[in-house]
């Protein structure tokens, strides 16, 4: 069966510090991978998606970046965090093809001080 | 108009009641549809896919109306554990990539 791991679960960072969140998927190959952010009481905002190694598409221009160094590894980064970067960050995967649902990791709750 | 719209609620219903949520979508080329539930401060979890002919999973029934561009979720015999936010999801396939749009969710509170 497929599993998705995301860490850390909680993170408190000062403004201006860097960020690295990691997500890995097991039990499948060549998944589509996604990073979302959810602000408190709000809907999911798609940040990045990837259909393969080294292939990253950005949905929202901001101070975040993503990388996919391996088939089942997806990393979300920032060089300098802003207060507005606070939120609940979710990684998800799906199979390629039509009618494939996404499956989410447990999420990382990021607070910027 | 938003791509996917849901009534945010909250829907407060007594235990045992039947409750229904609708979700409208704007793109007629949308190809697949899902319902997720999200508990407070947790990740969304897939509840069920929505098929053209409608489908049922226990107390949950999902339906699709392509002509009017909405999907619905019916919950019968509501349980306290059904309290959550229900998100509808609409997929399109564009050049091999799935464009996934989440609604902002409908909050359900089942009351004892």
PDB file of C-alpha atoms in Angstrom:
ATOM      1  CA  UNK A   1       0.000   0.000   0.000  1.00  0.00           C
ATOM      2  CA  UNK A   2       1.047   3.585  -0.524  1.00  0.00           C
ATOM      3  CA  UNK A   3       2.042   5.899   2.277  1.00  0.00           C
ATOM      4  CA  UNK A   4       3.053   9.529   2.428  1.00  0.00           C
ATOM      5  CA  UNK A   5       5.296  10.963   5.093  1.00  0.00           C
ATOM      6  CA  UNK A   6       5.652  14.624   5.854  1.00  0.00           C
ATOM      7  CA  UNK A   7       7.766  16.263   8.521  1.00  0.00           C
ATOM      8  CA  UNK A   8       8.060  18.012  10.826  1.00  0.00           C
ATOM      9  CA  UNK A   9       4.532  18.074  12.234  1.00  0.00           C
ATOM     10  CA  UNK A  10       5.002  21.454  13.874  1.00  0.00           C
ATOM     11  CA  UNK A  11       7.541  24.199  13.296  1.00  0.00           C
ATOM     12  CA  UNK A  12       8.076  27.610  14.842  1.00  0.00           C
ATOM     13  CA  UNK A  13      10.439  29.867  12.931  1.00  0.00           C
ATOM     14  CA  UNK A  14      11.497  33.528  13.227  1.00  0.00           C
ATOM     15  CA  UNK A  15      10.829  35.958  10.390  1.00  0.00           C
ATOM     16  CA  UNK A  16      13.683  35.933   7.906  1.00  0.00           C
ATOM     17  CA  UNK A  17      14.829  32.410   8.674  1.00  0.00           C
ATOM     18  CA  UNK A  18      15.035  29.672   6.013  1.00  0.00           C
ATOM     19  CA  UNK A  19      12.615  26.793   5.652  1.00  0.00           C
ATOM     20  CA  UNK A  20      12.803  23.230   4.435  1.00  0.00           C
ATOM     21  CA  UNK A  21       9.844  20.855   4.585  1.00  0.00           C
ATOM     22  CA  UNK A  22      10.195  17.351   3.260  1.00  0.00           C
ATOM     23  CA  UNK A  23       7.675  14.895   1.910  1.00  0.00           C
ATOM     24  CA  UNK A  24       8.243  11.333   0.744  1.00  0.00           C
ATOM     25  CA  UNK A  25       5.914   8.787  -0.791  1.00  0.00           C
ATOM     26  CA  UNK A  26       6.310   5.021  -0.572  1.00  0.00           C
ATOM     27  CA  UNK A  27       4.688   2.177  -2.426  1.00  0.00           C
ATOM     28  CA  UNK A  28       4.222   3.837  -5.804  1.00  0.00           C
ATOM     29  CA  UNK A  29       6.353   5.185  -8.616  1.00  0.00           C
ATOM     30  CA  UNK A  30       6.179   8.356 -10.696  1.00  0.00           C
ATOM     31  CA  UNK A  31       3.436   9.960  -8.625  1.00  0.00           C
ATOM     32  CA  UNK A  32       2.147  13.470  -9.144  1.00  0.00           C
ATOM     33  CA  UNK A  33       3.188  15.478  -6.096  1.00  0.00           C
ATOM     34  CA  UNK A  34       1.646  18.632  -4.658  1.00  0.00           C
ATOM     35  CA  UNK A  35       2.294  21.250  -1.983  1.00  0.00           C
ATOM     36  CA  UNK A  36      -0.672  23.131  -0.529  1.00  0.00           C
ATOM     37  CA  UNK A  37      -1.021  25.776   2.133  1.00  0.00           C
ATOM     38  CA  UNK A  38      -4.098  26.307   4.256  1.00  0.00           C
ATOM     39  CA  UNK A  39      -4.388  29.490   6.276  1.00  0.00           C
ATOM     40  CA  UNK A  40      -6.434  29.308   9.466  1.00  0.00           C
ATOM     41  CA  UNK A  41     -10.124  28.912   8.630  1.00  0.00           C
ATOM     42  CA  UNK A  42      -9.476  29.054   4.902  1.00  0.00           C
ATOM     43  CA  UNK A  43      -9.434  26.704   1.914  1.00  0.00           C
ATOM     44  CA  UNK A  44      -6.512  24.890   0.355  1.00  0.00           C
ATOM     45  CA  UNK A  45      -4.192  26.931  -1.820  1.00  0.00           C
ATOM     46  CA  UNK A  46      -2.097  24.968  -4.328  1.00  0.00           C
ATOM     47  CA  UNK A  47       1.508  26.168  -4.196  1.00  0.00           C
ATOM     48  CA  UNK A  48       3.456  23.740  -6.401  1.00  0.00           C
ATOM     49  CA  UNK A  49       2.919  20.549  -8.310  1.00  0.00           C
ATOM     50  CA  UNK A  50       5.280  18.112  -9.982  1.00  0.00           C
ATOM     51  CA  UNK A  51       4.701  15.414 -12.590  1.00  0.00           C
ATOM     52  CA  UNK A  52       8.272  14.092 -12.506  1.00  0.00           C
ATOM     53  CA  UNK A  53      11.814  14.486 -11.204  1.00  0.00           C
ATOM     54  CA  UNK A  54      13.000  18.049 -11.648  1.00  0.00           C
ATOM     55  CA  UNK A  55       9.638  19.175 -13.050  1.00  0.00           C
ATOM     56  CA  UNK A  56       8.038  21.814 -10.867  1.00  0.00           C
ATOM     57  CA  UNK A  57       5.164  24.120 -11.682  1.00  0.00           C
ATOM     58  CA  UNK A  58       4.316  27.067  -9.488  1.00  0.00           C
ATOM     59  CA  UNK A  59       0.747  28.162  -9.015  1.00  0.00           C
ATOM     60  CA  UNK A  60       1.310  31.214  -6.857  1.00  0.00           C
ATOM     61  CA  UNK A  61       4.372  33.509  -7.098  1.00  0.00           C
ATOM     62  CA  UNK A  62       5.876  34.053  -3.663  1.00  0.00           C
ATOM     63  CA  UNK A  63       9.032  33.564  -1.683  1.00  0.00           C
ATOM     64  CA  UNK A  64       8.672  29.785  -1.595  1.00  0.00           C
ATOM     65  CA  UNK A  65      10.246  27.242  -3.928  1.00  0.00           C
ATOM     66  CA  UNK A  66       9.941  23.509  -4.422  1.00  0.00           C
ATOM     67  CA  UNK A  67      12.257  20.786  -5.648  1.00  0.00           C
ATOM     68  CA  UNK A  68      11.889  17.134  -6.550  1.00  0.00           C
ATOM     69  CA  UNK A  69      15.361  15.596  -6.364  1.00  0.00           C
ATOM     70  CA  UNK A  70      14.058  12.028  -6.437  1.00  0.00           C
ATOM     71  CA  UNK A  71      10.949  10.371  -7.813  1.00  0.00           C
ATOM     72  CA  UNK A  72       9.161  10.156  -4.476  1.00  0.00           C
ATOM     73  CA  UNK A  73      10.656  13.121  -2.656  1.00  0.00           C
ATOM     74  CA  UNK A  74       9.234  16.622  -2.699  1.00  0.00           C
ATOM     75  CA  UNK A  75      10.777  19.521  -0.794  1.00  0.00           C
ATOM     76  CA  UNK A  76       9.336  22.925  -0.009  1.00  0.00           C
ATOM     77  CA  UNK A  77      11.844  25.678   0.768  1.00  0.00           C
ATOM     78  CA  UNK A  78      12.223  29.317   1.511  1.00  0.00           C
ATOM     79  CA  UNK A  79      15.345  31.426   1.923  1.00  0.00           C
ATOM     80  CA  UNK A  80      13.616  34.041   4.093  1.00  0.00           C
ATOM     81  CA  UNK A  81      10.277  33.450   5.760  1.00  0.00           C
ATOM     82  CA  UNK A  82       7.630  36.158   6.041  1.00  0.00           C
ATOM     83  CA  UNK A  83       4.923  36.478   8.673  1.00  0.00           C
ATOM     84  CA  UNK A  84       2.383  35.722   5.949  1.00  0.00           C
ATOM     85  CA  UNK A  85       3.981  32.299   5.414  1.00  0.00           C
ATOM     86  CA  UNK A  86       2.331  30.989   8.569  1.00  0.00           C
ATOM     87  CA  UNK A  87      -0.147  28.230   7.908  1.00  0.00           C
ATOM     88  CA  UNK A  88      -0.788  24.535   7.559  1.00  0.00           C
ATOM     89  CA  UNK A  89       1.358  23.022   4.804  1.00  0.00           C
ATOM     90  CA  UNK A  90       0.146  19.843   3.187  1.00  0.00           C
ATOM     91  CA  UNK A  91       1.908  17.523   0.787  1.00  0.00           C
ATOM     92  CA  UNK A  92      -0.192  15.248  -1.409  1.00  0.00           C
ATOM     93  CA  UNK A  93       0.322  12.614  -4.067  1.00  0.00           C
ATOM     94  CA  UNK A  94      -1.815  11.100  -6.781  1.00  0.00           C
ATOM     95  CA  UNK A  95      -1.381   8.554  -9.499  1.00  0.00           C
ATOM     96  CA  UNK A  96      -1.106   9.933 -13.007  1.00  0.00           C
ATOM     97  CA  UNK A  97      -4.071   9.640 -15.322  1.00  0.00           C
ATOM     98  CA  UNK A  98      -7.705  10.511 -15.145  1.00  0.00           C
ATOM     99  CA  UNK A  99      -9.948  10.402 -12.128  1.00  0.00           C
ATOM    100  CA  UNK A 100      -7.188   9.957  -9.604  1.00  0.00           C
ATOM    101  CA  UNK A 101      -7.802  11.382  -6.129  1.00  0.00           C
ATOM    102  CA  UNK A 102      -5.090  12.999  -4.058  1.00  0.00           C
ATOM    103  CA  UNK A 103      -3.867  11.583  -0.780  1.00  0.00           C
ATOM    104  CA  UNK A 104      -2.471  13.888   1.846  1.00  0.00           C
ATOM    105  CA  UNK A 105       0.302  13.722   4.395  1.00  0.00           C
ATOM    106  CA  UNK A 106      -0.344  14.680   7.987  1.00  0.00           C
ATOM    107  CA  UNK A 107       0.702  18.275   7.356  1.00  0.00           C
ATOM    108  CA  UNK A 108       3.137  20.703   8.954  1.00  0.00           C
ATOM    109  CA  UNK A 109       1.810  23.517  11.091  1.00  0.00           C
ATOM    110  CA  UNK A 110       4.189  26.455  10.577  1.00  0.00           C
ATOM    111  CA  UNK A 111       4.143  29.484  12.847  1.00  0.00           C
ATOM    112  CA  UNK A 112       6.287  32.497  12.050  1.00  0.00           C
ATOM    113  CA  UNK A 113       7.222  34.753  14.950  1.00  0.00           C
TER     114      UNK A 113
ATOM    115  CA  UNK B   1     -17.482  33.285 -10.259  1.00  0.00           C
ATOM    116  CA  UNK B   2     -15.382  30.855  -8.243  1.00  0.00           C
ATOM    117  CA  UNK B   3     -14.373  27.614  -9.953  1.00  0.00           C
ATOM    118  CA  UNK B   4     -15.805  25.553  -7.123  1.00  0.00           C
ATOM    119  CA  UNK B   5     -18.311  26.929  -4.633  1.00  0.00           C
ATOM    120  CA  UNK B   6     -19.665  25.509  -1.408  1.00  0.00           C
ATOM    121  CA  UNK B   7     -21.907  26.903   1.302  1.00  0.00           C
ATOM    122  CA  UNK B   8     -19.522  27.325   4.247  1.00  0.00           C
ATOM    123  CA  UNK B   9     -22.250  26.516   6.811  1.00  0.00           C
ATOM    124  CA  UNK B  10     -22.138  25.611   9.578  1.00  0.00           C
ATOM    125  CA  UNK B  11     -24.881  23.056   9.248  1.00  0.00           C
ATOM    126  CA  UNK B  12     -25.998  22.159  12.769  1.00  0.00           C
ATOM    127  CA  UNK B  13     -28.041  18.973  12.731  1.00  0.00           C
ATOM    128  CA  UNK B  14     -29.227  16.589  15.462  1.00  0.00           C
ATOM    129  CA  UNK B  15     -27.940  13.042  15.643  1.00  0.00           C
ATOM    130  CA  UNK B  16     -29.878  10.762  13.338  1.00  0.00           C
ATOM    131  CA  UNK B  17     -30.832  13.507  10.914  1.00  0.00           C
ATOM    132  CA  UNK B  18     -30.241  13.465   7.177  1.00  0.00           C
ATOM    133  CA  UNK B  19     -28.191  16.319   5.766  1.00  0.00           C
ATOM    134  CA  UNK B  20     -27.178  17.220   2.237  1.00  0.00           C
ATOM    135  CA  UNK B  21     -24.494  19.508   0.839  1.00  0.00           C
ATOM    136  CA  UNK B  22     -24.159  20.824  -2.668  1.00  0.00           C
ATOM    137  CA  UNK B  23     -21.092  21.989  -4.509  1.00  0.00           C
ATOM    138  CA  UNK B  24     -21.239  23.882  -7.811  1.00  0.00           C
ATOM    139  CA  UNK B  25     -18.451  24.068 -10.367  1.00  0.00           C
ATOM    140  CA  UNK B  26     -17.989  26.472 -13.242  1.00  0.00           C
ATOM    141  CA  UNK B  27     -15.952  24.498 -15.782  1.00  0.00           C
ATOM    142  CA  UNK B  28     -18.093  22.186 -17.874  1.00  0.00           C
ATOM    143  CA  UNK B  29     -14.925  20.311 -18.959  1.00  0.00           C
ATOM    144  CA  UNK B  30     -14.413  19.013 -15.409  1.00  0.00           C
ATOM    145  CA  UNK B  31     -13.921  15.275 -15.509  1.00  0.00           C
ATOM    146  CA  UNK B  32     -13.822  13.777 -12.069  1.00  0.00           C
ATOM    147  CA  UNK B  33     -15.192  14.683  -8.696  1.00  0.00           C
ATOM    148  CA  UNK B  34     -14.543  13.762  -5.095  1.00  0.00           C
ATOM    149  CA  UNK B  35     -15.678  14.477  -1.566  1.00  0.00           C
ATOM    150  CA  UNK B  36     -13.130  14.799   1.232  1.00  0.00           C
ATOM    151  CA  UNK B  37     -13.626  15.335   4.930  1.00  0.00           C
ATOM    152  CA  UNK B  38     -11.295  17.424   7.020  1.00  0.00           C
ATOM    153  CA  UNK B  39     -11.292  17.311  10.783  1.00  0.00           C
ATOM    154  CA  UNK B  40     -10.141  20.353  12.713  1.00  0.00           C
ATOM    155  CA  UNK B  41      -6.376  20.853  12.367  1.00  0.00           C
ATOM    156  CA  UNK B  42      -5.979  17.660  10.351  1.00  0.00           C
ATOM    157  CA  UNK B  43      -5.306  16.785   6.736  1.00  0.00           C
ATOM    158  CA  UNK B  44      -8.172  16.220   4.262  1.00  0.00           C
ATOM    159  CA  UNK B  45      -9.075  12.576   3.806  1.00  0.00           C
ATOM    160  CA  UNK B  46     -10.771  11.102   0.792  1.00  0.00           C
ATOM    161  CA  UNK B  47     -14.372  10.241   1.610  1.00  0.00           C
ATOM    162  CA  UNK B  48     -15.604   9.065  -1.761  1.00  0.00           C
ATOM    163  CA  UNK B  49     -15.410   9.545  -5.485  1.00  0.00           C
ATOM    164  CA  UNK B  50     -18.486  10.810  -7.294  1.00  0.00           C
ATOM    165  CA  UNK B  51     -19.617   8.822 -10.295  1.00  0.00           C
ATOM    166  CA  UNK B  52     -21.944   9.932 -13.051  1.00  0.00           C
ATOM    167  CA  UNK B  53     -24.598   7.427 -12.073  1.00  0.00           C
ATOM    168  CA  UNK B  54     -24.382   8.330  -8.401  1.00  0.00           C
ATOM    169  CA  UNK B  55     -22.848   6.105  -5.770  1.00  0.00           C
ATOM    170  CA  UNK B  56     -23.379   5.073  -2.211  1.00  0.00           C
ATOM    171  CA  UNK B  57     -21.023   4.054   0.584  1.00  0.00           C
ATOM    172  CA  UNK B  58     -22.904   3.093   3.704  1.00  0.00           C
ATOM    173  CA  UNK B  59     -24.703   6.183   5.001  1.00  0.00           C
ATOM    174  CA  UNK B  60     -23.126   8.419   2.364  1.00  0.00           C
ATOM    175  CA  UNK B  61     -24.532   9.031  -1.114  1.00  0.00           C
ATOM    176  CA  UNK B  62     -22.837  11.153  -3.741  1.00  0.00           C
ATOM    177  CA  UNK B  63     -24.440  12.416  -6.926  1.00  0.00           C
ATOM    178  CA  UNK B  64     -23.341  14.347  -9.974  1.00  0.00           C
ATOM    179  CA  UNK B  65     -25.517  16.597 -12.086  1.00  0.00           C
ATOM    180  CA  UNK B  66     -23.505  17.568 -15.148  1.00  0.00           C
ATOM    181  CA  UNK B  67     -26.315  19.586 -16.721  1.00  0.00           C
ATOM    182  CA  UNK B  68     -26.531  21.905 -13.733  1.00  0.00           C
ATOM    183  CA  UNK B  69     -22.845  21.506 -12.849  1.00  0.00           C
ATOM    184  CA  UNK B  70     -23.097  20.460  -9.255  1.00  0.00           C
ATOM    185  CA  UNK B  71     -22.285  17.521  -7.058  1.00  0.00           C
ATOM    186  CA  UNK B  72     -24.008  16.606  -3.836  1.00  0.00           C
ATOM    187  CA  UNK B  73     -23.293  14.619  -0.706  1.00  0.00           C
ATOM    188  CA  UNK B  74     -26.091  13.139   1.387  1.00  0.00           C
ATOM    189  CA  UNK B  75     -25.431  11.816   4.863  1.00  0.00           C
ATOM    190  CA  UNK B  76     -28.145   9.690   6.462  1.00  0.00           C
ATOM    191  CA  UNK B  77     -28.482   8.896  10.155  1.00  0.00           C
ATOM    192  CA  UNK B  78     -25.871  11.475  11.148  1.00  0.00           C
ATOM    193  CA  UNK B  79     -23.411  10.498  13.863  1.00  0.00           C
ATOM    194  CA  UNK B  80     -21.484  12.760  16.196  1.00  0.00           C
ATOM    195  CA  UNK B  81     -18.331  11.511  14.466  1.00  0.00           C
ATOM    196  CA  UNK B  82     -19.559  12.974  11.162  1.00  0.00           C
ATOM    197  CA  UNK B  83     -18.818  16.466  12.507  1.00  0.00           C
ATOM    198  CA  UNK B  84     -16.154  17.836  10.188  1.00  0.00           C
ATOM    199  CA  UNK B  85     -15.662  20.093   7.199  1.00  0.00           C
ATOM    200  CA  UNK B  86     -16.589  18.500   3.869  1.00  0.00           C
ATOM    201  CA  UNK B  87     -14.595  19.575   0.849  1.00  0.00           C
ATOM    202  CA  UNK B  88     -15.613  18.988  -2.725  1.00  0.00           C
ATOM    203  CA  UNK B  89     -12.899  18.525  -5.327  1.00  0.00           C
ATOM    204  CA  UNK B  90     -13.133  18.939  -9.070  1.00  0.00           C
ATOM    205  CA  UNK B  91     -10.486  17.552 -11.454  1.00  0.00           C
ATOM    206  CA  UNK B  92      -9.687  18.377 -15.031  1.00  0.00           C
ATOM    207  CA  UNK B  93      -6.952  16.718 -17.066  1.00  0.00           C
ATOM    208  CA  UNK B  94      -4.925  19.186 -19.094  1.00  0.00           C
ATOM    209  CA  UNK B  95      -1.888  17.907 -21.017  1.00  0.00           C
ATOM    210  CA  UNK B  96      -1.491  14.882 -18.767  1.00  0.00           C
ATOM    211  CA  UNK B  97      -1.588  16.907 -15.605  1.00  0.00           C
ATOM    212  CA  UNK B  98      -4.538  16.952 -13.268  1.00  0.00           C
ATOM    213  CA  UNK B  99      -5.777  20.431 -12.428  1.00  0.00           C
ATOM    214  CA  UNK B 100      -7.345  19.967  -9.064  1.00  0.00           C
ATOM    215  CA  UNK B 101      -9.611  22.559  -7.505  1.00  0.00           C
ATOM    216  CA  UNK B 102     -10.792  22.290  -3.919  1.00  0.00           C
ATOM    217  CA  UNK B 103     -13.857  23.998  -2.575  1.00  0.00           C
ATOM    218  CA  UNK B 104     -13.456  25.895   0.674  1.00  0.00           C
ATOM    219  CA  UNK B 105     -15.621  23.381   2.492  1.00  0.00           C
ATOM    220  CA  UNK B 106     -18.932  23.051   4.296  1.00  0.00           C
ATOM    221  CA  UNK B 107     -18.795  22.692   8.037  1.00  0.00           C
ATOM    222  CA  UNK B 108     -21.076  20.110   9.627  1.00  0.00           C
ATOM    223  CA  UNK B 109     -21.758  19.965  13.342  1.00  0.00           C
ATOM    224  CA  UNK B 110     -23.830  17.022  14.550  1.00  0.00           C
ATOM    225  CA  UNK B 111     -25.446  17.791  17.882  1.00  0.00           C
ATOM    226  CA  UNK B 112     -26.341  15.179  20.538  1.00  0.00           C
TER     227      UNK B 112
END
